[in-house]
Amino acid sequence: MGKLFRKIFLVDLFQGLWVTFRNQNPKYIYTEQYPAERPKVAERYRGAPRLNINPENGETLCIGCNLCALACPEGLIVVTTERNEKTRRKELTTFTYDTSRCMFCGLCEDACPVDALELTQDFELASYTREGAIWDRQMLEEGPKPTRYRC
Amino acid sequence: MPESTFLDSTELVLNMGPQHPSTHGVLRVILKLDGEKVNGTECVIGYLHRGVEKIGENRTYQQFAPYVDRMDYVAAVSNGLGYCLAVEKLLNIEAPPRAQVTRVILTELNRIASHLLWLGTHALDIGAITPVFYCFREREEILKIYENYCGARLTTHAFRIGGLQYELYDGFEEQTKAFCDMFLPKVDEYEELLTNNRIWVGRLKGVGILTGEECKEYGVTGPVLRAAGVKWDLRKAQPYSGYEQYDFEIPTGENGDTYDRYMVRMQEMRQSVRIIRQAVDKIPSGPIMGKVPKVIKPPVGEVYVSIEAPKGELGYFVVSDNSTQPYRLRVRPPSFINLQALDRMVRGGLVADVVAIVGTLDIVLGEVDR
Ligand code: SF4
Ligand code: SF4
């Protein structure tokens, strides 16, 4: 009798649909409308690298100590310096960072004694060419400029 | 493959993979079929080989830590824990208590994440589409905790030799507790969908039986071993990272079939929540990094340290020659050793069961090939 009742009134079907509808709650929707809405990544997110500059005079914070290049397991950072004869200090000349080989482990960031190198919250690193993935000093200071789409 | 198999007119040789959606990566299984029946298999692995062990010999101890995340990328945190414990033992140091408790919380979360991914994809292989979406939804919460904690979601590099690099963020306890509260009813929901489902039971019960004795012969560990009724869990057998302080049970099965392995993993997720709840309540204060020299040069010697990763016993064997790089580094990956038993489990079964059995072994090809 009970079996027949369940069959006629499709009880099992409604039970199943109840599970489905229970999960339609907007609280449970995780789909991100990516290009239209940028996801908010965590504060500690390890994304695009940035070489910080002193906001007051625009000079780089990097002291050219080469520690980041030594810490990197992939050896993808190349730092060159020049000795300034007047001030007798090392000055940074070039800084290249190959994002195509980087695994964003954060070891270089940890190694930097003056917090010049930092992994930021930018995550759009794609480029049309292989060379475009190798960032020079200017690019590292300015950060990536991804296209902003509006829908 | 021997020539003679091709002369036998009733035997058919079929390649499953490397591009097969239910091999969970790039695994090639050569099936010898007699009609629907499987007479034997041969696994071809190595498509994802990156030479991780060799890379380890050419990197300093700290530099190698991010690479271990890329073996079992589903359970990267557990891999990191095993490696850090091995090097710490070599250096004869221990992580401070705060770091140890944090490590336990993060690895148990990782166990849940790994089991959720397994459940979703395994159900997908069997033909149930719904669980995968639900599982990934809950896994997302765990990945958010990781992202907040260390800045990466999958290849986390969360632990460092001697402790932790990052201090816990504000709201970590609340977020973890909220996850635990939210998650337990969800496990019941998955069980509601699957446990008594007629198709699910029909496809899994009595399929791919591996007895406890056979498991021991093959060296199979983890949920596969426990489903065969052997109560063996390294967290209890040789506690590391302070696991002896927590109160939890080792779920076991009886028959060692695919269904029991499913039940064991479901129970393990509940036990993990139990451990996390105990651990979150007693995170001690104090330093998070032990006294580790800047340049790690362990004394000459060798250690083997194994932990209970979500997939089984994950061991690291490190040989030091008193230089900054390991002289030899060997990984004992659970997936690779569990995969050996595939032939034994599949033989005599049907072709359709191969998919269920590969799924139930919970292999990750990044770890099998390294
Ligand atoms: S994040 Fe890691 S891989 Fe990338 S540059 Fe820094 S140290 Fe090297
Ligand atoms: S470690 Fe910091 S200061 Fe030193 S070279 Fe690298 S970015 Fe510059």
Coordinates of C-alpha atoms and ligand atoms in Angstrom, one line a residue:
Chain A
M1 CA 0.0 0.0 0.0
G2 CA 2.7 2.4 1.0
K3 CA 4.7 1.4 -2.0
L4 CA 1.8 2.2 -4.3
F5 CA 1.2 5.5 -2.6
R6 CA 4.9 6.4 -3.2
K7 CA 4.6 5.4 -6.8
I8 CA 1.4 7.3 -7.6
F9 CA 2.4 10.6 -5.9
L10 CA 6.1 10.4 -7.0
V11 CA 7.3 10.8 -3.5
D12 CA 10.9 9.7 -4.3
L13 CA 11.1 12.2 -7.1
F14 CA 10.0 15.1 -4.8
Q15 CA 12.5 14.0 -2.2
G16 CA 15.2 14.1 -4.8
L17 CA 14.1 17.5 -6.1
W18 CA 14.1 18.8 -2.5
V19 CA 17.8 18.1 -2.3
T20 CA 18.3 20.0 -5.5
F21 CA 16.2 23.0 -4.5
R22 CA 17.7 23.1 -1.0
N23 CA 21.0 23.8 -2.8
Q24 CA 19.7 26.6 -4.9
N25 CA 20.0 28.9 -2.0
P26 CA 22.0 32.0 -3.2
K27 CA 24.3 31.5 -0.2
Y28 CA 25.7 28.4 -1.9
I29 CA 26.4 29.9 -5.3
Y30 CA 30.1 30.1 -5.9
T31 CA 30.3 30.9 -9.6
E32 CA 32.4 34.0 -10.2
Q33 CA 31.4 36.3 -13.0
Y34 CA 35.1 36.7 -13.7
P35 CA 35.8 39.3 -16.4
A36 CA 32.9 41.4 -15.3
E37 CA 33.6 41.1 -11.7
R38 CA 37.1 40.6 -10.4
P39 CA 37.3 38.1 -7.6
K40 CA 38.7 39.5 -4.4
V41 CA 41.8 37.6 -3.4
A42 CA 43.1 37.2 0.0
E43 CA 45.4 39.9 1.6
R44 CA 48.4 37.5 1.6
Y45 CA 47.8 36.3 -2.0
R46 CA 51.0 35.5 -3.8
G47 CA 50.6 36.9 -7.3
A48 CA 52.4 39.2 -9.6
P49 CA 55.8 40.4 -8.3
R50 CA 56.4 44.1 -7.6
L51 CA 59.5 46.0 -6.9
N52 CA 58.6 48.6 -4.4
I53 CA 59.6 52.2 -4.8
N54 CA 59.9 54.8 -2.1
P55 CA 56.7 56.8 -2.5
E56 CA 58.4 60.1 -1.5
N57 CA 61.2 60.4 -4.0
G58 CA 60.3 57.6 -6.5
E59 CA 63.6 55.8 -5.9
T60 CA 63.7 52.1 -5.7
L61 CA 63.9 50.4 -2.3
C62 CA 66.1 47.6 -3.6
I63 CA 69.6 47.7 -2.4
G64 CA 70.9 45.2 -4.9
C65 CA 71.9 42.7 -2.4
N66 CA 71.1 39.7 -4.6
L67 CA 69.6 37.7 -1.8
C68 CA 66.3 37.1 -3.7
A69 CA 68.2 35.7 -6.6
L70 CA 70.1 33.3 -4.3
A71 CA 66.9 32.2 -2.5
C72 CA 65.0 31.4 -5.6
P73 CA 64.9 27.7 -6.4
E74 CA 64.5 28.3 -10.1
G75 CA 67.2 31.0 -10.3
L76 CA 65.0 33.2 -12.4
I77 CA 65.8 36.6 -10.8
V78 CA 68.8 38.4 -12.3
V79 CA 70.0 41.5 -10.4
T80 CA 72.8 43.6 -11.7
T81 CA 74.4 46.5 -9.8
E82 CA 76.9 49.2 -10.3
R83 CA 79.1 50.9 -7.8
N84 CA 78.5 54.6 -7.6
E85 CA 81.9 56.2 -7.2
K86 CA 80.5 59.3 -5.5
T87 CA 78.5 57.8 -2.8
R88 CA 80.5 54.6 -2.7
R89 CA 77.3 52.5 -2.7
K90 CA 76.0 49.8 -4.9
E91 CA 73.2 50.9 -7.1
L92 CA 70.6 48.8 -8.9
T93 CA 70.9 48.9 -12.7
T94 CA 68.7 46.1 -14.0
F95 CA 66.3 43.6 -12.4
T96 CA 64.7 40.9 -14.5
Y97 CA 62.1 38.5 -13.3
D98 CA 60.9 35.6 -15.5
T99 CA 57.3 35.1 -14.5
S100 CA 56.9 32.1 -16.9
R101 CA 59.2 30.0 -14.7
C102 CA 58.1 31.3 -11.3
M103 CA 56.1 29.1 -9.0
F104 CA 55.1 31.9 -6.6
C105 CA 56.5 30.1 -3.6
G106 CA 57.3 33.3 -1.9
L107 CA 60.9 32.4 -1.0
C108 CA 62.3 35.5 -2.7
E109 CA 59.9 37.7 -0.8
D110 CA 60.9 36.2 2.5
A111 CA 64.6 36.7 1.7
C112 CA 64.5 40.4 0.9
P113 CA 65.9 42.3 3.8
V114 CA 64.2 45.6 2.9
D115 CA 60.8 44.4 1.7
A116 CA 61.6 45.7 -1.8
L117 CA 60.3 42.6 -3.6
E118 CA 56.8 41.7 -2.9
L119 CA 54.2 39.3 -4.4
T120 CA 51.0 41.3 -4.8
Q121 CA 47.4 40.6 -5.3
D122 CA 47.4 40.9 -9.1
F123 CA 46.9 37.6 -10.7
E124 CA 46.5 38.4 -14.4
L125 CA 49.9 37.5 -15.8
A126 CA 49.1 36.2 -19.3
S127 CA 51.0 37.6 -22.2
Y128 CA 50.9 37.2 -25.9
T129 CA 54.6 36.4 -26.3
R130 CA 57.2 34.5 -24.4
E131 CA 59.3 37.6 -24.0
G132 CA 56.4 39.3 -22.5
A133 CA 56.5 37.0 -19.5
I134 CA 60.0 38.3 -18.6
W135 CA 59.5 41.4 -16.6
D136 CA 62.1 44.1 -16.4
R137 CA 62.6 46.7 -13.7
Q138 CA 60.1 49.2 -15.2
M139 CA 57.4 46.6 -15.5
L140 CA 58.0 45.3 -12.0
E141 CA 57.7 48.8 -10.5
E142 CA 54.5 49.6 -12.4
G143 CA 52.8 46.3 -12.2
P144 CA 50.7 44.5 -14.8
K145 CA 48.0 46.4 -16.6
P146 CA 45.4 43.9 -17.6
T147 CA 42.6 44.9 -19.9
R148 CA 39.4 45.7 -17.9
Y149 CA 36.3 44.3 -19.6
R150 CA 32.9 45.6 -18.8
C151 CA 29.8 43.6 -19.4
Chain B
M1 CA 53.4 -7.4 -24.1
P2 CA 54.2 -10.9 -25.2
E3 CA 53.6 -11.8 -28.8
S4 CA 51.4 -14.8 -28.0
T5 CA 48.6 -12.8 -26.6
F6 CA 47.8 -11.4 -30.0
L7 CA 47.6 -14.9 -31.5
D8 CA 44.9 -16.0 -29.1
S9 CA 41.9 -15.1 -31.0
T10 CA 39.6 -14.6 -28.1
E11 CA 41.8 -12.1 -26.3
L12 CA 41.5 -8.4 -27.1
V13 CA 44.0 -5.8 -26.0
L14 CA 42.6 -2.5 -25.2
N15 CA 44.3 0.7 -24.2
M16 CA 42.7 2.7 -21.6
G17 CA 44.3 6.1 -21.4
P18 CA 46.5 8.0 -21.2
Q19 CA 43.8 10.5 -22.2
H20 CA 40.9 8.9 -20.4
P21 CA 38.8 11.1 -18.1
S22 CA 38.5 8.5 -15.3
T23 CA 42.2 7.7 -14.9
H24 CA 42.5 10.9 -13.0
G25 CA 45.5 12.1 -14.8
V26 CA 47.7 10.4 -17.4
L27 CA 47.7 6.8 -16.6
R28 CA 47.7 4.2 -19.4
V29 CA 46.3 0.8 -18.5
I30 CA 46.6 -2.0 -21.1
L31 CA 43.7 -4.3 -20.6
K32 CA 43.7 -7.8 -21.8
L33 CA 40.0 -8.7 -22.4
D34 CA 38.1 -11.8 -23.0
G35 CA 34.8 -10.3 -24.0
E36 CA 33.7 -8.2 -21.0
K37 CA 36.1 -10.0 -18.7
V38 CA 39.5 -8.6 -17.7
N39 CA 42.2 -11.2 -17.9
G40 CA 45.0 -9.0 -16.9
T41 CA 46.3 -5.4 -16.9
E42 CA 49.5 -3.6 -17.3
C43 CA 50.0 -0.1 -16.1
V44 CA 52.2 2.3 -18.1
I45 CA 53.2 5.3 -16.0
G46 CA 55.7 8.1 -16.3
Y47 CA 53.8 10.6 -18.4
L48 CA 54.1 13.2 -15.7
H49 CA 57.7 12.3 -14.6
R50 CA 59.5 15.5 -13.6
G51 CA 62.4 14.0 -11.7
V52 CA 61.5 15.5 -8.4
E53 CA 64.0 13.3 -6.5
K54 CA 66.8 14.5 -8.7
I55 CA 65.7 18.1 -8.4
G56 CA 65.9 17.6 -4.6
E57 CA 69.6 16.8 -4.9
N58 CA 70.2 20.0 -6.7
R59 CA 68.4 22.4 -4.4
T60 CA 69.1 23.5 -0.9
Y61 CA 66.8 22.1 1.9
Q62 CA 64.7 25.2 2.0
Q63 CA 64.5 25.6 -1.8
F64 CA 63.2 22.1 -2.3
A65 CA 60.1 22.6 -0.1
P66 CA 57.9 24.2 -2.8
Y67 CA 58.6 21.2 -5.1
V68 CA 57.0 18.6 -2.8
D69 CA 53.7 20.4 -3.1
R70 CA 53.7 19.5 -6.8
M71 CA 53.7 15.7 -6.3
D72 CA 50.4 15.2 -4.7
Y73 CA 48.9 18.5 -5.6
V74 CA 45.5 17.6 -4.1
A75 CA 47.1 17.2 -0.7
A76 CA 50.0 19.6 -0.9
V77 CA 50.0 20.5 2.7
S78 CA 50.5 16.9 3.8
N79 CA 53.5 16.6 1.5
G80 CA 55.0 19.7 2.9
L81 CA 54.5 18.4 6.5
G82 CA 56.3 15.1 5.7
Y83 CA 59.3 16.9 4.1
C84 CA 59.6 19.4 6.9
L85 CA 59.4 16.7 9.6
A86 CA 62.1 14.7 7.8
V87 CA 64.5 17.6 7.6
E88 CA 63.7 18.6 11.2
K89 CA 64.5 15.1 12.4
L90 CA 67.8 15.3 10.5
L91 CA 68.6 18.6 12.2
N92 CA 67.4 17.2 15.5
I93 CA 65.0 20.1 16.1
E94 CA 61.3 20.3 16.7
A95 CA 58.7 22.8 15.7
P96 CA 57.3 24.9 18.6
P97 CA 53.9 23.9 20.0
R98 CA 52.0 26.6 18.2
A99 CA 53.4 25.6 14.9
Q100 CA 52.6 21.9 15.6
V101 CA 48.9 22.6 16.4
T102 CA 48.6 24.8 13.3
R103 CA 50.1 22.1 11.2
V104 CA 47.7 19.5 12.5
I105 CA 44.7 21.8 11.7
L106 CA 45.9 22.5 8.2
T107 CA 46.8 18.9 7.3
E108 CA 43.4 17.6 8.6
L109 CA 41.7 20.3 6.5
N110 CA 43.8 19.0 3.6
R111 CA 42.7 15.4 4.3
I112 CA 39.1 16.6 4.0
A113 CA 39.8 18.5 0.8
S114 CA 41.5 15.5 -0.7
H115 CA 38.7 13.1 0.2
L116 CA 36.2 15.6 -1.1
L117 CA 37.9 15.7 -4.5
W118 CA 38.1 11.9 -4.5
L119 CA 34.4 11.5 -3.6
G120 CA 33.3 14.0 -6.3
T121 CA 35.4 12.4 -9.1
H122 CA 34.7 8.9 -8.0
A123 CA 31.0 9.5 -8.0
L124 CA 31.4 11.1 -11.4
D125 CA 33.1 8.0 -12.7
I126 CA 30.3 5.8 -11.5
G127 CA 27.8 8.0 -13.1
A128 CA 26.5 10.3 -10.3
I129 CA 27.0 13.8 -11.5
T130 CA 25.6 15.8 -8.6
P131 CA 28.1 15.0 -5.8
V132 CA 31.0 16.6 -7.7
F133 CA 29.4 20.0 -7.5
Y134 CA 28.6 19.8 -3.9
C135 CA 32.0 18.4 -3.0
F136 CA 33.8 21.2 -4.9
R137 CA 31.6 23.7 -3.2
E138 CA 32.8 22.6 0.2
R139 CA 36.3 22.2 -0.9
E140 CA 36.3 25.8 -1.9
E141 CA 35.8 26.8 1.7
I142 CA 38.9 24.9 2.7
L143 CA 40.9 26.5 -0.2
K144 CA 39.7 29.9 1.0
I145 CA 41.2 29.2 4.4
Y146 CA 44.5 28.3 2.7
E147 CA 44.4 31.4 0.6
N148 CA 43.9 33.6 3.6
Y149 CA 46.5 31.8 5.6
C150 CA 49.4 31.5 3.1
G151 CA 48.4 33.2 -0.1
A152 CA 48.0 30.2 -2.3
R153 CA 45.2 27.7 -2.8
L154 CA 46.7 24.5 -4.2
T155 CA 50.5 24.5 -4.1
T156 CA 50.5 26.2 -0.7
H157 CA 54.1 26.0 0.6
A158 CA 52.5 26.6 4.0
F159 CA 55.2 25.0 6.2
R160 CA 58.9 25.8 6.5
I161 CA 61.6 23.7 8.1
G162 CA 61.4 24.4 11.8
G163 CA 57.9 25.8 11.9
L164 CA 55.8 28.1 9.9
Q165 CA 56.5 31.2 7.9
Y166 CA 53.1 32.9 8.4
E167 CA 51.4 33.8 11.6
L168 CA 47.7 32.9 11.8
Y169 CA 45.5 35.5 10.3
D170 CA 42.7 37.2 12.3
G171 CA 39.6 35.2 12.2
F172 CA 41.3 31.9 11.4
E173 CA 39.7 30.1 14.4
E174 CA 36.2 31.4 13.6
Q175 CA 36.5 30.5 9.9
T176 CA 37.7 27.0 10.7
K177 CA 35.0 26.5 13.3
A178 CA 32.4 27.8 10.9
F179 CA 33.6 25.3 8.3
C180 CA 33.4 22.4 10.8
D181 CA 29.8 23.3 11.7
M182 CA 28.8 23.7 8.1
F183 CA 30.6 20.6 6.9
L184 CA 29.2 17.8 9.1
P185 CA 25.6 18.1 7.8
K186 CA 27.1 18.2 4.3
V187 CA 28.7 14.8 4.8
D188 CA 25.3 13.4 5.8
E189 CA 23.9 14.9 2.7
Y190 CA 26.5 13.1 0.5
E191 CA 25.6 9.9 2.3
E192 CA 21.9 10.6 1.7
L193 CA 22.7 10.9 -2.0
L194 CA 25.0 7.9 -2.3
T195 CA 25.1 5.4 0.6
N196 CA 21.8 3.6 -0.1
N197 CA 21.5 4.5 -3.7
R198 CA 20.8 1.3 -5.6
I199 CA 23.0 2.1 -8.5
W200 CA 25.9 3.1 -6.2
V201 CA 25.6 0.0 -4.1
G202 CA 25.2 -2.2 -7.2
R203 CA 28.3 -0.8 -8.8
L204 CA 30.5 -0.8 -5.7
K205 CA 29.5 -3.8 -3.4
G206 CA 31.9 -6.7 -3.9
V207 CA 33.9 -4.9 -6.6
G208 CA 37.7 -4.9 -6.4
I209 CA 38.1 -6.9 -3.2
L210 CA 41.5 -6.7 -1.6
T211 CA 41.9 -8.6 1.6
G212 CA 44.0 -7.5 4.5
E213 CA 46.7 -10.1 3.8
E214 CA 47.0 -9.0 0.2
C215 CA 47.2 -5.4 1.2
K216 CA 50.1 -6.2 3.4
E217 CA 51.8 -8.2 0.6
Y218 CA 51.6 -5.2 -1.7
G219 CA 52.4 -2.7 0.9
V220 CA 49.1 -0.9 0.3
T221 CA 48.4 1.7 3.0
G222 CA 45.8 4.3 3.8
P223 CA 42.0 4.0 3.5
V224 CA 42.5 1.0 1.2
L225 CA 44.2 -1.0 3.9
R226 CA 41.8 0.1 6.6
A227 CA 38.8 -0.8 4.5
A228 CA 40.2 -4.4 4.6
G229 CA 39.8 -4.4 8.3
V230 CA 43.4 -3.7 9.3
K231 CA 43.5 -1.0 12.0
W232 CA 46.7 0.8 10.9
D233 CA 47.0 4.5 11.0
L234 CA 50.4 6.2 11.4
R235 CA 48.8 9.0 13.4
K236 CA 48.1 6.4 16.1
A237 CA 50.9 4.0 15.4
Q238 CA 53.7 6.4 15.5
P239 CA 52.3 9.8 16.4
Y240 CA 54.0 12.9 14.9
S241 CA 53.3 16.6 15.3
G242 CA 51.5 15.9 18.6
Y243 CA 48.7 13.6 17.2
E244 CA 48.8 11.7 20.4
Q245 CA 47.0 14.5 22.2
Y246 CA 43.9 14.2 20.1
D247 CA 41.0 11.9 20.6
F248 CA 39.8 10.2 17.4
E249 CA 39.0 6.8 16.0
I250 CA 40.4 4.8 13.1
P251 CA 37.4 3.8 10.9
T252 CA 37.8 0.4 9.4
G253 CA 35.8 -1.7 7.0
E254 CA 35.2 -5.4 6.8
N255 CA 35.2 -6.7 3.2
G256 CA 37.8 -4.6 1.6
D257 CA 35.6 -3.9 -1.4
T258 CA 35.1 -0.6 -3.1
Y259 CA 32.0 0.2 -1.0
D260 CA 33.9 -0.3 2.2
R261 CA 36.6 2.1 1.0
Y262 CA 33.9 4.7 0.3
M263 CA 32.5 4.2 3.8
V264 CA 36.0 4.4 5.5
R265 CA 36.7 7.7 3.7
M266 CA 33.4 9.2 4.7
Q267 CA 34.1 8.3 8.3
E268 CA 37.6 9.7 8.1
M269 CA 36.2 13.1 7.1
R270 CA 34.1 13.1 10.2
Q271 CA 37.1 12.1 12.3
S272 CA 39.2 14.9 10.7
V273 CA 36.5 17.4 11.7
R274 CA 36.7 16.0 15.2
I275 CA 40.5 16.5 15.3
I276 CA 40.2 20.0 13.9
R277 CA 37.7 21.0 16.5
Q278 CA 39.9 19.8 19.4
A279 CA 43.0 21.5 17.9
V280 CA 41.4 24.9 17.2
D281 CA 40.3 25.1 20.8
K282 CA 43.8 24.8 22.1
I283 CA 46.1 26.7 19.8
P284 CA 48.9 27.8 22.2
S285 CA 50.5 31.1 22.0
G286 CA 54.2 31.4 21.5
P287 CA 56.7 31.5 18.6
I288 CA 55.9 29.8 15.3
M289 CA 59.5 29.2 14.2
G290 CA 62.0 27.1 16.0
K291 CA 65.7 27.9 16.1
V292 CA 66.8 27.0 12.6
P293 CA 70.1 28.2 11.2
K294 CA 69.9 30.5 8.2
V295 CA 71.9 28.0 6.1
I296 CA 70.7 24.5 6.8
K297 CA 73.6 22.1 6.9
P298 CA 72.5 18.9 8.7
P299 CA 75.0 16.5 10.1
V300 CA 76.0 13.4 8.1
G301 CA 73.2 10.9 8.4
E302 CA 70.0 9.6 7.0
V303 CA 66.4 9.6 8.2
Y304 CA 63.2 8.1 7.1
V305 CA 60.0 9.9 8.3
S306 CA 56.6 8.9 7.3
I307 CA 53.2 10.5 7.9
E308 CA 49.7 9.5 7.2
A309 CA 48.8 11.4 4.1
P310 CA 45.2 11.3 2.9
K311 CA 46.1 8.5 0.5
G312 CA 48.3 6.4 2.7
E313 CA 51.8 6.4 4.1
L314 CA 53.9 9.2 2.7
G315 CA 57.5 8.8 3.5
Y316 CA 60.7 10.8 3.0
F317 CA 64.1 9.3 3.1
V318 CA 66.8 12.0 3.2
V319 CA 70.5 11.4 3.2
S320 CA 72.7 14.2 4.2
D321 CA 76.5 14.6 3.6
N322 CA 76.8 17.8 5.7
S323 CA 76.3 20.1 2.7
T324 CA 73.5 22.5 2.0
Q325 CA 71.9 20.1 -0.4
P326 CA 70.6 16.6 0.3
Y327 CA 72.9 13.8 -1.0
R328 CA 69.9 11.7 -1.9
L329 CA 66.2 12.2 -1.4
R330 CA 63.7 9.5 -1.9
V331 CA 60.0 9.7 -1.6
R332 CA 57.7 6.8 -0.8
P333 CA 54.5 7.9 -2.4
P334 CA 51.3 6.2 -1.3
S335 CA 49.6 6.4 -4.7
F336 CA 52.4 4.6 -6.6
I337 CA 52.4 1.7 -4.2
N338 CA 48.7 1.5 -4.0
L339 CA 48.5 1.4 -7.8
Q340 CA 50.4 -1.9 -7.8
A341 CA 47.4 -3.6 -6.4
L342 CA 45.3 -2.6 -9.5
D343 CA 46.1 -5.8 -11.4
R344 CA 45.1 -8.0 -8.5
M345 CA 41.8 -6.1 -8.0
V346 CA 40.8 -5.9 -11.6
R347 CA 41.6 -9.5 -12.7
G348 CA 38.5 -11.5 -13.3
G349 CA 36.2 -8.4 -13.1
L350 CA 34.4 -6.5 -15.8
V351 CA 35.7 -3.7 -17.9
A352 CA 33.3 -1.2 -16.3
D353 CA 34.7 -2.1 -12.9
V354 CA 38.2 -0.9 -13.9
V355 CA 36.9 2.6 -13.8
A356 CA 35.5 2.1 -10.3
I357 CA 38.6 0.5 -9.1
V358 CA 41.0 3.1 -10.4
G359 CA 38.8 5.7 -8.8
T360 CA 38.6 3.9 -5.5
L361 CA 42.4 3.6 -5.2
D362 CA 42.5 7.4 -5.1
I363 CA 45.7 7.9 -7.1
V364 CA 47.2 11.2 -8.2
L365 CA 49.4 10.8 -11.2
G366 CA 51.6 13.6 -10.1
E367 CA 52.6 11.5 -7.2
V368 CA 52.8 8.2 -9.0
D369 CA 55.3 9.6 -11.6
R370 CA 56.9 12.3 -9.5
Ligands
SF4_1 S1 58.3 33.2 -6.0 FE1 59.7 31.4 -5.8 S2 60.0 30.7 -7.9 FE2 59.2 32.8 -8.0 S3 60.9 34.1 -8.1 FE3 60.3 34.0 -5.9 S4 61.6 32.4 -5.1 FE4 61.7 32.2 -7.4
SF4_2 S1 66.6 40.8 -2.0 FE1 65.4 42.7 -2.1 S2 67.0 44.3 -1.9 FE2 68.1 42.4 -2.3 S3 68.3 42.4 -4.6 FE3 66.4 41.3 -4.1 S4 64.8 42.9 -4.2 FE4 66.7 44.0 -4.0

